[in-house]
Coordinates of N, CA and C and ligand atoms in Angstrom, one line a residue:
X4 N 14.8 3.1 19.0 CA 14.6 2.2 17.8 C 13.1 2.1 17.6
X5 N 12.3 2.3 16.5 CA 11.5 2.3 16.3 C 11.4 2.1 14.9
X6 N 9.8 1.2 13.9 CA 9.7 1.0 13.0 C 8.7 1.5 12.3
X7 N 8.3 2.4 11.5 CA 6.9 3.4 11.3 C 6.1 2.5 10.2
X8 N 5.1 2.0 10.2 CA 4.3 1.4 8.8 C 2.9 2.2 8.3
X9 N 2.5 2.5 7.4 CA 1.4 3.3 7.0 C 0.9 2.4 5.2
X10 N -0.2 2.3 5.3 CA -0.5 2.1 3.8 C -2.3 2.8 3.6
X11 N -2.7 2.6 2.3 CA -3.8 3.0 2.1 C -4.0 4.6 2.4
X12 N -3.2 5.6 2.1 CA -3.1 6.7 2.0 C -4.6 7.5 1.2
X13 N -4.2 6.5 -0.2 CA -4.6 7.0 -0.9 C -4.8 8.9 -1.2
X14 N -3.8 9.0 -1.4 CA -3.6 10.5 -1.6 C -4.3 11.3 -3.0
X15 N -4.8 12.4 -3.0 CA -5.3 12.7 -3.9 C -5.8 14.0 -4.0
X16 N -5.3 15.2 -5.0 CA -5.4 16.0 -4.8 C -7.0 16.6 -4.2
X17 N -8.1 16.2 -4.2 CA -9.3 16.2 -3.7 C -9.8 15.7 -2.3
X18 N -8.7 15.4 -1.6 CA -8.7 15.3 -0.2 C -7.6 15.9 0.6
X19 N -7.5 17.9 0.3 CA -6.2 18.5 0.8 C -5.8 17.8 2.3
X20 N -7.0 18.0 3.0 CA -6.9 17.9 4.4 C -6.1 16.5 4.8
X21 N -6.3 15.3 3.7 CA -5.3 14.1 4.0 C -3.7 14.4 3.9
X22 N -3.7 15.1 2.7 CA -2.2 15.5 2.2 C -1.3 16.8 3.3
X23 N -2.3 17.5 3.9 CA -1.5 18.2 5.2 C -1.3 17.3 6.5
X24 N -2.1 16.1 6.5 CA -1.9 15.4 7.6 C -0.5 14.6 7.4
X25 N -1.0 14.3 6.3 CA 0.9 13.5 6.0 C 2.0 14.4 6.4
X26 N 1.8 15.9 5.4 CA 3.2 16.6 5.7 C 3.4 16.2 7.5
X27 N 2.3 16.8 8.4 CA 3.1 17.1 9.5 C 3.2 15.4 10.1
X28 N 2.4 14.2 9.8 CA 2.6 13.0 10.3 C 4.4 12.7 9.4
X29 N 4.9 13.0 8.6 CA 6.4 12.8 8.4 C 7.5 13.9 9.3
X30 N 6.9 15.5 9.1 CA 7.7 16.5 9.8 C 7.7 16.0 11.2
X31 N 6.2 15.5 12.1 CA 6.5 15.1 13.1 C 6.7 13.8 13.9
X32 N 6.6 12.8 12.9 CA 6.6 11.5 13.5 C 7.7 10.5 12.6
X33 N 7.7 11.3 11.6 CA 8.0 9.8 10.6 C 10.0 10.7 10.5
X34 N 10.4 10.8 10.2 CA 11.3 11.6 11.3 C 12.5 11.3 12.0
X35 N 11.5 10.6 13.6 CA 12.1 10.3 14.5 C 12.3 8.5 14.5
X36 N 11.9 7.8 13.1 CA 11.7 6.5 13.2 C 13.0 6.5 12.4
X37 N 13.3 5.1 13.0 CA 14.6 4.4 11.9 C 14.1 4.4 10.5
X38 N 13.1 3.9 10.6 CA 12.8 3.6 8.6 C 11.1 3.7 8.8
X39 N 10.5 4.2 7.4 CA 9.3 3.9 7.3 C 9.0 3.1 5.8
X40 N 8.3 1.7 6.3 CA 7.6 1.3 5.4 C 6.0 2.0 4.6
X41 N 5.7 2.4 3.7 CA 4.1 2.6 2.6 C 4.2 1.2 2.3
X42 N 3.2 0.7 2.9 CA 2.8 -1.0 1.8 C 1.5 -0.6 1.7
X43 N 2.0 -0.3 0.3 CA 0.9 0.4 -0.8 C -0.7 0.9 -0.6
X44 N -0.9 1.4 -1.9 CA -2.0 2.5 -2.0 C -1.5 4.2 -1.3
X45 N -1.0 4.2 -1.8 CA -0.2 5.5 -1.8 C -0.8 6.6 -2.3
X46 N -0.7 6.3 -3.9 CA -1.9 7.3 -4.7 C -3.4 6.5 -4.4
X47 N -3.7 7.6 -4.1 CA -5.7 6.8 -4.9 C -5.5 5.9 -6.8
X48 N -4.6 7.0 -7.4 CA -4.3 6.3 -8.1 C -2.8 6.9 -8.9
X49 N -2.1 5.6 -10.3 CA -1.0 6.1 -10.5 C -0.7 5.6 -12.1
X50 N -0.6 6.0 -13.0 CA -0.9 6.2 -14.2 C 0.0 5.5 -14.5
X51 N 1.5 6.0 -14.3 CA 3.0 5.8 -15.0 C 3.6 7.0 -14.1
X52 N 4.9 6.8 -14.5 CA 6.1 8.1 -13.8 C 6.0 9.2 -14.6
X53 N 5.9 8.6 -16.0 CA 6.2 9.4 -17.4 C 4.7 10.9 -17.4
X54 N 3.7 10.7 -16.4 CA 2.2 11.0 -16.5 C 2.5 12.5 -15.7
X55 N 2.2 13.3 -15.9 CA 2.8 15.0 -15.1 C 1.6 14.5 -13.9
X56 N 2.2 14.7 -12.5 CA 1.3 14.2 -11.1 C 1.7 15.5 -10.2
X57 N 0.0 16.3 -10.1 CA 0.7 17.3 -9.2 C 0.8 16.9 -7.3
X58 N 0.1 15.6 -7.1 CA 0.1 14.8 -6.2 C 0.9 14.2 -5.9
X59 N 2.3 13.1 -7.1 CA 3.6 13.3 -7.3 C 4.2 14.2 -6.9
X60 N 4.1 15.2 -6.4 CA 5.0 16.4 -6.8 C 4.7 16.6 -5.5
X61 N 3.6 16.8 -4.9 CA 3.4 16.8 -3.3 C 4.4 16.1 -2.4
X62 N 3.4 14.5 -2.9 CA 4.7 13.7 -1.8 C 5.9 13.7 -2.0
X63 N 6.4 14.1 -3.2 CA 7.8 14.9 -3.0 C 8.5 15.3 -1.9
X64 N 7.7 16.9 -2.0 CA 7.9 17.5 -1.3 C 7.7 17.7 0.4
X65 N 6.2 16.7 0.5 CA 6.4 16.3 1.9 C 7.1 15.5 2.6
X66 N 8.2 14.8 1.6 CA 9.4 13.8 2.0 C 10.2 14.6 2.2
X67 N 10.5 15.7 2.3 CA 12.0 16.0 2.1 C 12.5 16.3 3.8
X68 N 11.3 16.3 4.7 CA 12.4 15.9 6.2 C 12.7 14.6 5.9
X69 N 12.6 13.9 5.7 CA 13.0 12.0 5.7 C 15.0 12.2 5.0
X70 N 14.0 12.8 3.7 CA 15.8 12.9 3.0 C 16.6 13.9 3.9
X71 N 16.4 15.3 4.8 CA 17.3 15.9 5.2 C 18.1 15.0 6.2
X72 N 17.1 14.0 6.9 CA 17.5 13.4 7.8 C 17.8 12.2 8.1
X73 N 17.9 11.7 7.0 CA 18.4 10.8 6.2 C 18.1 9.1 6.6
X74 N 16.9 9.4 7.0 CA 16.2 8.3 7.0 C 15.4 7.6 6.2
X75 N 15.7 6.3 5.8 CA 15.1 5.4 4.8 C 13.6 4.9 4.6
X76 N 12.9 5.5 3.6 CA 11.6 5.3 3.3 C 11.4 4.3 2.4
X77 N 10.6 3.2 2.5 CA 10.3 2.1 1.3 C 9.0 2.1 0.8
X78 N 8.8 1.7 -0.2 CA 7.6 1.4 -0.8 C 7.2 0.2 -1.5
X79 N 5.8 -0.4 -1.0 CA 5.7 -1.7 -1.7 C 4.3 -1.2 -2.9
X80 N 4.2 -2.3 -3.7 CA 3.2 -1.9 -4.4 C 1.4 -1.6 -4.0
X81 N 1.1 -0.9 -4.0 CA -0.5 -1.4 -4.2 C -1.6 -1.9 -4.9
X82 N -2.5 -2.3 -5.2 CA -3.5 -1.9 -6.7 C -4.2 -0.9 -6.8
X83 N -3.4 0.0 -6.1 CA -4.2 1.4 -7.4 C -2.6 2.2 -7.9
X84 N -1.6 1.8 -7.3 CA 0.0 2.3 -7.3 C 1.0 1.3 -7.9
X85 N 0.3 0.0 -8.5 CA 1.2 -0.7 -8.7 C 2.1 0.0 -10.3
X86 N 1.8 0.8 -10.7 CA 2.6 1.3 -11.8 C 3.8 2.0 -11.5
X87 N 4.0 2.3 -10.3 CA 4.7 3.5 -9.6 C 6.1 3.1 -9.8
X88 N 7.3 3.6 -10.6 CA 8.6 2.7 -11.4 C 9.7 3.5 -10.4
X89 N 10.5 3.0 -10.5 CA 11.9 2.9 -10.1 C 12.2 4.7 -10.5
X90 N 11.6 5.2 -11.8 CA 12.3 6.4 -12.1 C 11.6 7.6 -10.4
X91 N 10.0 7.4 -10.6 CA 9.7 8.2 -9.5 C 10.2 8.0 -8.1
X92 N 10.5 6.5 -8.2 CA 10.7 6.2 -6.4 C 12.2 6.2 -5.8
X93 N 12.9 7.1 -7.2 CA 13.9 7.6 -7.0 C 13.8 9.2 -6.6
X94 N 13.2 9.9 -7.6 CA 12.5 11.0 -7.2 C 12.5 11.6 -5.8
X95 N 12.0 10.9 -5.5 CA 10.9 10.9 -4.1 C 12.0 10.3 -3.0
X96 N 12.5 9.3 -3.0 CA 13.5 8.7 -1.7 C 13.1 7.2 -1.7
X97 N 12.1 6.9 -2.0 CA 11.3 5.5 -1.4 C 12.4 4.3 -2.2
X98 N 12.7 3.2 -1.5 CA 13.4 2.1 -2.1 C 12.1 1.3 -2.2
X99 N 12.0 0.5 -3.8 CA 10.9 0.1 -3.6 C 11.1 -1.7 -3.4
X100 N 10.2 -2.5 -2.8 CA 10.2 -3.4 -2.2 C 9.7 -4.5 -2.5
X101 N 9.4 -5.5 -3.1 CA 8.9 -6.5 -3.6 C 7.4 -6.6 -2.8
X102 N 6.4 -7.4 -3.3 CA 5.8 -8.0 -2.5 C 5.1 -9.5 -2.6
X103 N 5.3 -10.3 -1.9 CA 5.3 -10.0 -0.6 C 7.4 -9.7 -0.1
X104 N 7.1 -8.9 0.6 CA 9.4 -9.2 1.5 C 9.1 -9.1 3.4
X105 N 10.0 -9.7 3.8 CA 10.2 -10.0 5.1 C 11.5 -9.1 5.6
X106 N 11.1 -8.4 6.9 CA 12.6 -7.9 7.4 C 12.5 -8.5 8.8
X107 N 13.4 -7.9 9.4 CA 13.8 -8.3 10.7 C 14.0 -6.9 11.7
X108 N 12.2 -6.9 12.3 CA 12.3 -6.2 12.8 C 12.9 -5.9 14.0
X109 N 13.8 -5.2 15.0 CA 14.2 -5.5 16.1 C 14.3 -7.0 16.9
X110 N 14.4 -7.8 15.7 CA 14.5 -9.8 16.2 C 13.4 -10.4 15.7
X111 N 12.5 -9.7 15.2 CA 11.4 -10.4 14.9 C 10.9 -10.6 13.3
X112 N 11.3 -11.4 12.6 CA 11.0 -12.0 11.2 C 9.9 -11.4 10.9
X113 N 9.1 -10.9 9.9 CA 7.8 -9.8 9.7 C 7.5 -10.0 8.6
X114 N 6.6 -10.5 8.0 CA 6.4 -10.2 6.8 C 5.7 -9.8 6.3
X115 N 5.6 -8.9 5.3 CA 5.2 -7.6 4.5 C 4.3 -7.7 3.5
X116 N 3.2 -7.3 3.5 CA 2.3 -7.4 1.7 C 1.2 -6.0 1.9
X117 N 0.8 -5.9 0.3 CA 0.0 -4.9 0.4 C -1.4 -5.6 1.1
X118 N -1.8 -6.9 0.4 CA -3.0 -7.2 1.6 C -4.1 -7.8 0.2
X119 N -3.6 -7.0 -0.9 CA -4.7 -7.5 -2.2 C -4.5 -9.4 -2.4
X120 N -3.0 -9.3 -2.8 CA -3.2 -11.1 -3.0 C -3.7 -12.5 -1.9
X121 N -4.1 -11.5 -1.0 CA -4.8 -12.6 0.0 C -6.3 -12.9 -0.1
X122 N -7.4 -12.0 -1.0 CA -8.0 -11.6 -0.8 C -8.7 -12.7 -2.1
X123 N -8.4 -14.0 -1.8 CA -8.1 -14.7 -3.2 C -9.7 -15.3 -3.5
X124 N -10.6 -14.8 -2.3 CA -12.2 -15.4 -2.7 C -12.6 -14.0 -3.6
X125 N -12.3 -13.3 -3.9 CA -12.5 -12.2 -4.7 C -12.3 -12.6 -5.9
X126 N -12.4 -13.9 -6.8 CA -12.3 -14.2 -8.3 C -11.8 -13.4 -9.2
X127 N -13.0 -12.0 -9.6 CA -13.0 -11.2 -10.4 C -12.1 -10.2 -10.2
X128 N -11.7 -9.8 -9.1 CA -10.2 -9.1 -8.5 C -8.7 -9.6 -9.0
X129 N -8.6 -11.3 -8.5 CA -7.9 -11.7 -8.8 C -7.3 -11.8 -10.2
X130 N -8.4 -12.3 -11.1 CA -8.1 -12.6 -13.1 C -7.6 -11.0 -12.9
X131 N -8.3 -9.9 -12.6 CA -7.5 -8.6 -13.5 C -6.2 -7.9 -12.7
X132 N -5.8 -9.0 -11.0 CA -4.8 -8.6 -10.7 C -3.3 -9.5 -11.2
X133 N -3.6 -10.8 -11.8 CA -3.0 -11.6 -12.6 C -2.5 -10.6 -14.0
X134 N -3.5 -10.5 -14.3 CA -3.3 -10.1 -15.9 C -2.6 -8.0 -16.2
X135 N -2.8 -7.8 -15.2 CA -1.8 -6.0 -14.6 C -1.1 -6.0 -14.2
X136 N -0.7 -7.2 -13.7 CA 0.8 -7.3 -13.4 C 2.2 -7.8 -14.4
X137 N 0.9 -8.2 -15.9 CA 2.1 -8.9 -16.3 C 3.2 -8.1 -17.2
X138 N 4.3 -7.9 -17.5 CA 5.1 -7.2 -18.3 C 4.1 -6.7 -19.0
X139 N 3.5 -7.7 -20.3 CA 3.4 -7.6 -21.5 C 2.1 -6.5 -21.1
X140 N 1.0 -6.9 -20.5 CA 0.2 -5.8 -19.7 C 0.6 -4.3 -19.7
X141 N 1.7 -4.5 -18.8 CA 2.2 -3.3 -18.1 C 2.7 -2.4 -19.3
X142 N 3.4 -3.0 -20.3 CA 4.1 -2.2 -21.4 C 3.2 -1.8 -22.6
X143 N 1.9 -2.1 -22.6 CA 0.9 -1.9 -23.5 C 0.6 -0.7 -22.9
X144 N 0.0 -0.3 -21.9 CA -1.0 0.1 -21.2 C -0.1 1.7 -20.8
X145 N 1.0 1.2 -20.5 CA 1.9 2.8 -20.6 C 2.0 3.2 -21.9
X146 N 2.2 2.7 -23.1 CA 2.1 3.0 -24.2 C 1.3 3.9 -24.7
X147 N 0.1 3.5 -24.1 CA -1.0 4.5 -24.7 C -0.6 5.9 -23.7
X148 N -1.9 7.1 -24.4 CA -1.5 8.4 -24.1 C -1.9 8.0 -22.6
X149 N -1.6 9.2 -22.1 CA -1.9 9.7 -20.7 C -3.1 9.8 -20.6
X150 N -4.0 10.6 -21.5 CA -5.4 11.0 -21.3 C -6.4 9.4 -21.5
X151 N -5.6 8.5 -22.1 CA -6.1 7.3 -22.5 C -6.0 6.5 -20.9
X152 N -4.9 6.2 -20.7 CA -4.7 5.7 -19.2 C -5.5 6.8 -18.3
X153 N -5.9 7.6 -17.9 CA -6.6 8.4 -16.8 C -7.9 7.6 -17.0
X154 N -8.5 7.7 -18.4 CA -9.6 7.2 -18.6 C -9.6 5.9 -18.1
X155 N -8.7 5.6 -18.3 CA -9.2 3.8 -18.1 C -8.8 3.4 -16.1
X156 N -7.9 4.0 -15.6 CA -7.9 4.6 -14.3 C -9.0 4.5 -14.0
X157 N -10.4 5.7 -14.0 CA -11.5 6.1 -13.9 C -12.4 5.0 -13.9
X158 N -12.1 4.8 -14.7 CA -13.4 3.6 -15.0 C -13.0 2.4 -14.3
X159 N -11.7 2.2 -13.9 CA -11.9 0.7 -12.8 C -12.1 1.5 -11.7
X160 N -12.3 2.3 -11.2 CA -11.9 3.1 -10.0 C -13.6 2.9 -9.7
X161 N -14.3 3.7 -11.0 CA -15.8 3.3 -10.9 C -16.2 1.5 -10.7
X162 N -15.5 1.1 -11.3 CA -16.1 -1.0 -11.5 C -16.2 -0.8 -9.8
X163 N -14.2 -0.9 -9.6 CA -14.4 -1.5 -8.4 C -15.2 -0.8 -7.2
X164 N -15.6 0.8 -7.4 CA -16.4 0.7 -6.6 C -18.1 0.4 -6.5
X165 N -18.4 0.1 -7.6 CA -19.4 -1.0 -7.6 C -19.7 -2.4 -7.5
X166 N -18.2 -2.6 -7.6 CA -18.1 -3.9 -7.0 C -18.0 -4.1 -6.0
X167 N -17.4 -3.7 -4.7 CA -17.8 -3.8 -3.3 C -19.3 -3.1 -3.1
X168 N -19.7 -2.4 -3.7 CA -20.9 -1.7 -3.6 C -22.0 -3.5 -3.5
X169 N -21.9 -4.0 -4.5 CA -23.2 -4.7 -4.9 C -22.3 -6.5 -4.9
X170 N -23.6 -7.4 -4.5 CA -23.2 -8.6 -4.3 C -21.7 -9.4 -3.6
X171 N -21.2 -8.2 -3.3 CA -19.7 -9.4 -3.1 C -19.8 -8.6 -1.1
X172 N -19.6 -9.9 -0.7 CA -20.0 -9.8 1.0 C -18.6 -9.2 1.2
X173 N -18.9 -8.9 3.4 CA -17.6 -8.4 3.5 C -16.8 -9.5 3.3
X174 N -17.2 -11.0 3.4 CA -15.9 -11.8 3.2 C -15.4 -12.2 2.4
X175 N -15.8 -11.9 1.1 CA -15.0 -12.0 -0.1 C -14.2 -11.2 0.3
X176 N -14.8 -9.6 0.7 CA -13.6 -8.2 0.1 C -12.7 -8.6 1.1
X177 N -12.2 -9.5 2.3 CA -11.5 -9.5 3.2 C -10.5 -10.7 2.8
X178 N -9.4 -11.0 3.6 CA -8.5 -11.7 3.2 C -9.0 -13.0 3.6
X179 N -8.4 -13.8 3.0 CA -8.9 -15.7 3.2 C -7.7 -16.2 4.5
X180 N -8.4 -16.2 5.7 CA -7.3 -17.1 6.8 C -6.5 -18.0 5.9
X181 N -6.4 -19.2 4.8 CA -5.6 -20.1 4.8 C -4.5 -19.5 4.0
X182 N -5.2 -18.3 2.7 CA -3.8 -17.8 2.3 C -2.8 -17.0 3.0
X183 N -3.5 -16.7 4.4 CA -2.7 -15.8 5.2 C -1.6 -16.8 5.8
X184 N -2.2 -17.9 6.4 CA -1.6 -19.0 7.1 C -0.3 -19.6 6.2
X185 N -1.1 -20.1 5.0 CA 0.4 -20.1 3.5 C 1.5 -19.5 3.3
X186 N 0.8 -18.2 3.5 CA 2.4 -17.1 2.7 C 2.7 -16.5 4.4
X187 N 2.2 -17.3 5.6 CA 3.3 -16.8 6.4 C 4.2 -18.2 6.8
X188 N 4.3 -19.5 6.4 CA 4.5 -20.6 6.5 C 5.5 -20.4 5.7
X189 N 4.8 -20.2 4.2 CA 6.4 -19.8 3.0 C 7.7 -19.3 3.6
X190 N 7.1 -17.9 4.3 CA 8.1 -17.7 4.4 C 8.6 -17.5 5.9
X191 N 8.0 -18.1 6.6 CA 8.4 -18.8 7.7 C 8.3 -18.0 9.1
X192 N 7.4 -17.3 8.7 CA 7.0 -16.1 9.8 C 6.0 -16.1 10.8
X193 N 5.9 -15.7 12.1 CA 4.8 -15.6 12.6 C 4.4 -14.2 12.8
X194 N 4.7 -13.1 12.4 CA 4.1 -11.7 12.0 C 4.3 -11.1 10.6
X195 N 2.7 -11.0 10.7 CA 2.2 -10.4 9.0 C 1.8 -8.8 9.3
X196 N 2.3 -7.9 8.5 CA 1.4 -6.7 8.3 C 1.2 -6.5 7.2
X197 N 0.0 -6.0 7.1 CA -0.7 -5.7 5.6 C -1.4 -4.7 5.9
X198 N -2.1 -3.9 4.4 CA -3.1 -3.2 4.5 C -4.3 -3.6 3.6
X199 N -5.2 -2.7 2.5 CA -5.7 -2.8 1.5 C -7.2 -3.1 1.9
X200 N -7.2 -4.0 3.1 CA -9.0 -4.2 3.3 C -9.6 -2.8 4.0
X201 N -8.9 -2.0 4.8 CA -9.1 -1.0 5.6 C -9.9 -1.3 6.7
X202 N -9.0 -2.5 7.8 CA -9.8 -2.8 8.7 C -9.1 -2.9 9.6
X203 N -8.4 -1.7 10.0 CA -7.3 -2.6 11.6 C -7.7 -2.8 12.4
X204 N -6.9 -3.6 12.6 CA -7.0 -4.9 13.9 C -5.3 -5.6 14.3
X205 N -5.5 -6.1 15.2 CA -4.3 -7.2 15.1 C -5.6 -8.5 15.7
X206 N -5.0 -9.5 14.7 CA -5.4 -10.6 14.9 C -4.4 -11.9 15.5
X207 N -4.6 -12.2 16.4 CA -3.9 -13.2 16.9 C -4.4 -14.7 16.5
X208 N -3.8 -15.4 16.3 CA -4.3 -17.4 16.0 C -3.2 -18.0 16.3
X209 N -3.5 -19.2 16.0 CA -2.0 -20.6 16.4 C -1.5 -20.9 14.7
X210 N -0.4 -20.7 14.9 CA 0.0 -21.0 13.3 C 0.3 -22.1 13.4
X211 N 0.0 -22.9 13.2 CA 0.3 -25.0 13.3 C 1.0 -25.1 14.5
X212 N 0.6 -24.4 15.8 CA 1.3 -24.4 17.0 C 1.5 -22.9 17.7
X213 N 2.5 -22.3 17.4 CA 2.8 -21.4 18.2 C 1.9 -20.3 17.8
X214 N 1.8 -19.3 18.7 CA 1.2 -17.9 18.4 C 1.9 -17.0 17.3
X215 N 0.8 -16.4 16.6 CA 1.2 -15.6 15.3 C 0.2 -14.3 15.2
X216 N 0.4 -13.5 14.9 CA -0.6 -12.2 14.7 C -0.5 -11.8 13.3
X217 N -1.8 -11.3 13.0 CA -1.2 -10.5 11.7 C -2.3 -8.9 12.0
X218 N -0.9 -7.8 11.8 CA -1.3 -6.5 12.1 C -2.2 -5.9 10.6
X219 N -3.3 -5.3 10.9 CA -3.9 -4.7 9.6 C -3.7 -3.2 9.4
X220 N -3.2 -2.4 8.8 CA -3.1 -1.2 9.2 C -4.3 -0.5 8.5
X221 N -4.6 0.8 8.9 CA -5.4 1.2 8.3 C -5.6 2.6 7.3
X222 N -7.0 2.6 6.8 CA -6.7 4.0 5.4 C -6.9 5.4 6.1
X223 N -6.7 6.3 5.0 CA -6.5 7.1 5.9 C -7.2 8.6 5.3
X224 N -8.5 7.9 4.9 CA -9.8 8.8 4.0 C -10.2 9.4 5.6
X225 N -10.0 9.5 6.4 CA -10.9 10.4 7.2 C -9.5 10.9 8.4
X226 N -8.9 10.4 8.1 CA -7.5 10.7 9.2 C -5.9 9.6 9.4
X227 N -5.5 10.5 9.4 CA -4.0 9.3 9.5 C -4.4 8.0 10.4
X228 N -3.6 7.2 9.7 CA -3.3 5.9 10.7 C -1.9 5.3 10.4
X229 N -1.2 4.8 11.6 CA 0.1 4.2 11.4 C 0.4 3.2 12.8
X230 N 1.2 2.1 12.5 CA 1.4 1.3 13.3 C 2.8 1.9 13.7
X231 N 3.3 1.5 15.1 CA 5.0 1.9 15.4 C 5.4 0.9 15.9
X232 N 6.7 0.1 15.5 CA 7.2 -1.0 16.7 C 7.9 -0.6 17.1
X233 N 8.0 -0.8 18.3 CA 9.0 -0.3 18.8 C 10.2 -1.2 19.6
X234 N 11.6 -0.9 19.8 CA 12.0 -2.0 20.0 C 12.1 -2.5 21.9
X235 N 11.8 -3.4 21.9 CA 11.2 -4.4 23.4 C 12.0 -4.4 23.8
X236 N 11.7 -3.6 25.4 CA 12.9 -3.8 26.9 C 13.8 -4.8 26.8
Ligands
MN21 MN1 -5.5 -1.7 -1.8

């Protein structure tokens, strides 16, 4: 019994060497797990379903031991993937997943997020992660052409990486302990895994008492990374 987690992929056809690591990290690991969670950043980036993705079309194809073998792959959103619809993540195998959601790992209550909405001293992140998420947002924005959305893709792709570039410390770009402490209280958990900062760790503290950890997983620009739980003697 075993549980596979990976996020921050960021896949993209300009980094082949990440996209062969996947194939054989699924042919040889992802596999042998009961289920694998992606909590998001999947793509570097993701336009719409409707958008021709020959990167789409990869992880396709590097899923298809998961589907021979009929083990369940899910997907949560990220912010560079939050567009990623029900039509592709049928496609592909992935059930997609709310975030934040909670399972039950081998006994243990878990709960799940990409790692962005914690990240709540980040202001200017936040207003434009508010406002992309909303329907009315979302159905403008697919509207326009494809070549229109790539562009506009591009150019946050550029903001945000000038925005960690200049003025904003690592502790803005990192998660705020109290919203961590919140949304594991909400929902009533003492294990968090996330990704999105690209810093793993497990962090251990007292959640108003007992011990609580929260796992960070990591990206995977220079080589895979994945957490495994496995289930306890
Ligand atoms: Mn992210």
């Amino acid at each position: 019994m075993s549980t596979l987690f990976i996020s921050d992929l960021h896949l993209d056809l300009s980094r082949p060497e990440i996209i062969r690591q996947f194939e054989n990290f699924i042919r040889d690991e992802a596999v042998q797990a009961d289920a694998l969670y992606i909590l998001g950043d999947l793509f570097e980036a993701w336009i719409g379903d409707d958008a021709d993705s020959e990167i789409g079309q990869r992880f396709i194809d590097a899923m298809q031991p998961m589907r021979d073998a009929g083990r369940p792959a899910f997907f949560m959103h990220g912010n560079r993937d939050f567009l990623l619809g029900e039509r592709y993540a049928r496609k592909a195998g992935l059930t997609l997943l709310p975030d934040p959601s909670v399972i039950n790992i081998h006994g243990t209550p878990t709960l799940m997020m990409h790692g962005d909405s914690l990240c709540i001293d980040d202001e200017t992140y936040q207003a434009f992660r508010t406002l992309s998420r909303s329907p009315e947002w979302q159905r403008s924005f697919l509207a326009r052409t494809t070549a229109e959305r790539q562009a506009f893709a591009d150019a946050a792709r550029e903001e945000s990486m000038r925005h960690t570039r200049d003025g904003n410390n690592e502790t803005i770009m990192d998660v705020n302990q109290k919203a961590v402490e919140s949304a594991m209280h909400k929902s009533g958990v003492y294990r968090l895994i996330h990704g999105h900062t690209h810093r793993p760790n497990t962090h251990g503290f007292q959640l108003s008492g007992p011990s609580a950890e929260r796992i960070v997983l990591g990206d995977w620009y220079e080589q895979g990374s994945s957490v495994n739980i496995k289930a306890g003697p």
